[in-house]
Every structure is written in C-alpha cells, then in structure tokens.
PDB file of C-alpha atoms in Angstrom:
ATOM      1  CA  MET V   1     -12.380   1.076 -86.044  1.00 54.00           C
ATOM      2  CA  LYS V   2     -16.120   0.450 -86.003  1.00 57.00           C
ATOM      3  CA  ALA V   3     -18.304   1.742 -88.789  1.00 58.00           C
ATOM      4  CA  ALA V   4     -20.909   4.288 -87.773  1.00 59.00           C
ATOM      5  CA  VAL V   5     -24.371   2.806 -87.767  1.00 61.00           C
ATOM      6  CA  ALA V   6     -27.218   5.102 -88.664  1.00 61.00           C
ATOM      7  CA  THR V   7     -29.978   5.023 -86.098  1.00 63.00           C
ATOM      8  CA  PRO V   8     -33.484   5.860 -87.182  1.00 66.00           C
ATOM      9  CA  THR V   9     -34.563   9.263 -85.967  1.00 74.00           C
ATOM     10  CA  LYS V  10     -37.542   9.292 -83.655  1.00 80.00           C
ATOM     11  CA  ARG V  11     -40.408  11.524 -84.642  1.00 80.00           C
ATOM     12  CA  ALA V  12     -41.872  13.665 -81.931  1.00 82.00           C
ATOM     13  CA  PRO V  13     -45.271  12.414 -80.788  1.00 86.00           C
ATOM     14  CA  ARG V  14     -48.061  14.055 -82.724  1.00 84.00           C
ATOM     15  CA  GLU V  15     -51.323  15.379 -81.411  1.00 90.00           C
ATOM     16  CA  THR V  16     -54.655  15.564 -83.145  1.00 91.00           C
ATOM     17  CA  LEU V  17     -56.229  18.836 -84.243  1.00 89.00           C
ATOM     18  CA  ASN V  18     -59.784  18.539 -85.521  1.00 92.00           C
ATOM     19  CA  LEU V  19     -61.203  21.195 -87.805  1.00 90.00           C
ATOM     20  CA  ARG V  20     -64.707  21.655 -89.098  1.00 95.00           C
ATOM     21  CA  ILE V  21     -64.582  23.422 -92.437  1.00 95.00           C
ATOM     22  CA  PRO V  22     -66.938  23.844 -95.403  1.00 96.00           C
ATOM     23  CA  ALA V  23     -66.503  21.308 -98.196  1.00 96.00           C
ATOM     24  CA  ALA V  24     -65.495  24.036-100.665  1.00 96.00           C
ATOM     25  CA  GLU V  25     -62.613  25.141 -98.439  1.00 96.00           C
ATOM     26  CA  ARG V  26     -61.476  21.559 -97.937  1.00 96.00           C
ATOM     27  CA  GLY V  27     -61.519  21.089-101.694  1.00 97.00           C
ATOM     28  CA  LEU V  28     -59.447  24.215-102.171  1.00 97.00           C
ATOM     29  CA  ILE V  29     -56.924  23.045 -99.572  1.00 97.00           C
ATOM     30  CA  ASP V  30     -56.780  19.585-101.136  1.00 97.00           C
ATOM     31  CA  ARG V  31     -56.122  21.029-104.612  1.00 97.00           C
ATOM     32  CA  ALA V  32     -53.391  23.304-103.287  1.00 97.00           C
ATOM     33  CA  ALA V  33     -51.802  20.468-101.299  1.00 97.00           C
ATOM     34  CA  GLN V  34     -51.804  18.223-104.347  1.00 97.00           C
ATOM     35  CA  ALA V  35     -50.337  20.995-106.522  1.00 97.00           C
ATOM     36  CA  SER V  36     -47.504  21.471-104.032  1.00 96.00           C
ATOM     37  CA  GLY V  37     -46.874  17.733-103.695  1.00 97.00           C
ATOM     38  CA  LYS V  38     -47.811  17.660-100.018  1.00 97.00           C
ATOM     39  CA  THR V  39     -50.359  15.787 -97.998  1.00 96.00           C
ATOM     40  CA  ARG V  40     -53.298  17.778 -96.685  1.00 96.00           C
ATOM     41  CA  THR V  41     -51.846  17.591 -93.172  1.00 95.00           C
ATOM     42  CA  ASP V  42     -48.377  18.738 -94.252  1.00 95.00           C
ATOM     43  CA  PHE V  43     -49.861  21.552 -96.332  1.00 97.00           C
ATOM     44  CA  ILE V  44     -52.050  22.825 -93.490  1.00 96.00           C
ATOM     45  CA  LEU V  45     -49.240  22.530 -90.935  1.00 96.00           C
ATOM     46  CA  SER V  46     -46.847  24.408 -93.196  1.00 96.00           C
ATOM     47  CA  ALA V  47     -49.349  27.210 -93.852  1.00 97.00           C
ATOM     48  CA  ALA V  48     -50.353  27.448 -90.194  1.00 97.00           C
ATOM     49  CA  ARG V  49     -46.733  27.464 -89.016  1.00 97.00           C
ATOM     50  CA  ARG V  50     -45.858  30.223 -91.509  1.00 96.00           C
ATOM     51  CA  ALA V  51     -48.877  32.300 -90.415  1.00 96.00           C
ATOM     52  CA  ALA V  52     -48.035  31.791 -86.735  1.00 96.00           C
ATOM     53  CA  GLU V  53     -44.413  32.839 -87.240  1.00 95.00           C
ATOM     54  CA  GLU V  54     -45.459  35.935 -89.193  1.00 93.00           C
ATOM     55  CA  GLU V  55     -47.981  36.891 -86.526  1.00 94.00           C
ATOM     56  CA  LEU V  56     -45.421  36.552 -83.751  1.00 93.00           C
ATOM     57  CA  LEU V  57     -42.728  38.378 -85.730  1.00 91.00           C
ATOM     58  CA  ASP V  58     -45.160  41.251 -86.327  1.00 86.00           C
ATOM     59  CA  ARG V  59     -45.404  41.608 -82.559  1.00 89.00           C
ATOM     60  CA  THR V  60     -41.669  41.602 -81.925  1.00 85.00           C
ATOM     61  CA  ILE V  61     -40.489  44.722 -80.152  1.00 88.00           C
ATOM     62  CA  PHE V  62     -36.951  46.012 -80.465  1.00 85.00           C
ATOM     63  CA  VAL V  63     -35.780  48.221 -77.637  1.00 92.00           C
ATOM     64  CA  VAL V  64     -32.982  50.630 -78.495  1.00 94.00           C
ATOM     65  CA  SER V  65     -31.618  53.830 -77.068  1.00 96.00           C
ATOM     66  CA  PRO V  66     -32.986  57.164 -78.324  1.00 96.00           C
ATOM     67  CA  ALA V  67     -29.669  57.842 -80.074  1.00 97.00           C
ATOM     68  CA  ILE V  68     -29.760  54.550 -81.991  1.00 96.00           C
ATOM     69  CA  TYR V  69     -33.419  55.101 -82.891  1.00 95.00           C
ATOM     70  CA  SER V  70     -32.644  58.594 -84.231  1.00 96.00           C
ATOM     71  CA  LYS V  71     -29.812  57.150 -86.313  1.00 96.00           C
ATOM     72  CA  PHE V  72     -32.164  54.447 -87.641  1.00 94.00           C
ATOM     73  CA  LEU V  73     -34.789  57.037 -88.626  1.00 95.00           C
ATOM     74  CA  ALA V  74     -32.128  59.141 -90.357  1.00 96.00           C
ATOM     75  CA  MET V  75     -31.047  56.097 -92.377  1.00 93.00           C
ATOM     76  CA  LEU V  76     -34.667  55.440 -93.407  1.00 93.00           C
ATOM     77  CA  ASP V  77     -35.184  59.076 -94.409  1.00 95.00           C
ATOM     78  CA  ALA V  78     -31.939  59.329 -96.387  1.00 94.00           C
ATOM     79  CA  PRO V  79     -32.177  58.672-100.112  1.00 88.00           C
ATOM     80  CA  PRO V  80     -30.425  55.522-101.289  1.00 82.00           C
ATOM     81  CA  ARG V  81     -26.835  56.012-102.380  1.00 84.00           C
ATOM     82  CA  PRO V  82     -26.384  55.294-106.076  1.00 85.00           C
ATOM     83  CA  ASN V  83     -24.794  51.944-106.832  1.00 92.00           C
ATOM     84  CA  GLU V  84     -24.638  49.559-109.774  1.00 93.00           C
ATOM     85  CA  ARG V  85     -27.371  47.250-108.495  1.00 91.00           C
ATOM     86  CA  LEU V  86     -29.749  50.157-107.922  1.00 87.00           C
ATOM     87  CA  ARG V  87     -28.982  51.524-111.410  1.00 89.00           C
ATOM     88  CA  ARG V  88     -29.750  48.126-113.002  1.00 91.00           C
ATOM     89  CA  THR V  89     -32.966  47.846-111.037  1.00 89.00           C
ATOM     90  CA  MET V  90     -34.141  51.304-112.022  1.00 87.00           C
ATOM     91  CA  GLN V  91     -33.375  50.655-115.716  1.00 90.00           C
ATOM     92  CA  ALA V  92     -34.992  47.201-115.822  1.00 91.00           C
ATOM     93  CA  THR V  93     -38.210  46.694-117.744  1.00 89.00           C
ATOM     94  CA  LYS V  94     -41.142  46.672-115.353  1.00 86.00           C
ATOM     95  CA  PRO V  95     -42.848  43.252-115.172  1.00 83.00           C
ATOM     96  CA  TRP V  96     -46.265  44.795-115.743  1.00 84.00           C
ATOM     97  CA  SER V  97     -45.140  46.556-118.943  1.00 81.00           C
ATOM     98  CA  LYS V  98     -44.007  43.366-120.707  1.00 70.00           C
ATOM     99  CA  ALA V  99     -46.288  42.291-123.537  1.00 56.00           C
TER     100      ALA V  99
END
C-alpha cells in the first residue's frame, strides 16, 4: 500500500485592488491589523468580506405563504415561554451595573 503524499494546495490567483485613503485612516487600519495579528491586506479583506456578506444578507428575501407568514408573526408577538435559561438571564447582574 502506498503512503498518501500531501500535495501543496494551489492558491487562487489574486488580483490587485488599489485604494487611495488618508494617512490617518491607513494608520488606523495598520494598528488594528497589527492588534489582530493580521497583515494589512488580510485585515482589509476580512473586514470587506464581512461587510459584503452582511450587506447581501440584509437584502435576502424569504418568500412564504400567507399562512406561514401569519404563523411567524404570531410567534414573534407571543411572549417567551418561561424556561430555566430565560430565568437565569433575567436574574443575572447587568453588565453595566457592575462596579
């Protein structure tokens, strides 16, 4: 039996994206990238990807029948049913009231 040989994974070709930004903003981005242990490029790509996904998700439309939509609205309008997790949450010390 032959041993499996790991083959190096090929990275997808990358394209260039040039940005003109004020020095203060670049400094801010550089400090944040360094704090997160990322390169400037990786930091910007991560932030841009997250923003793009959020923007597209905000525009997602769900199409349901009127009956399902009515049921959904009723569930939103109904008060939460008491349960142990909800009780613990309601009795927990609020983060803003800690000294």
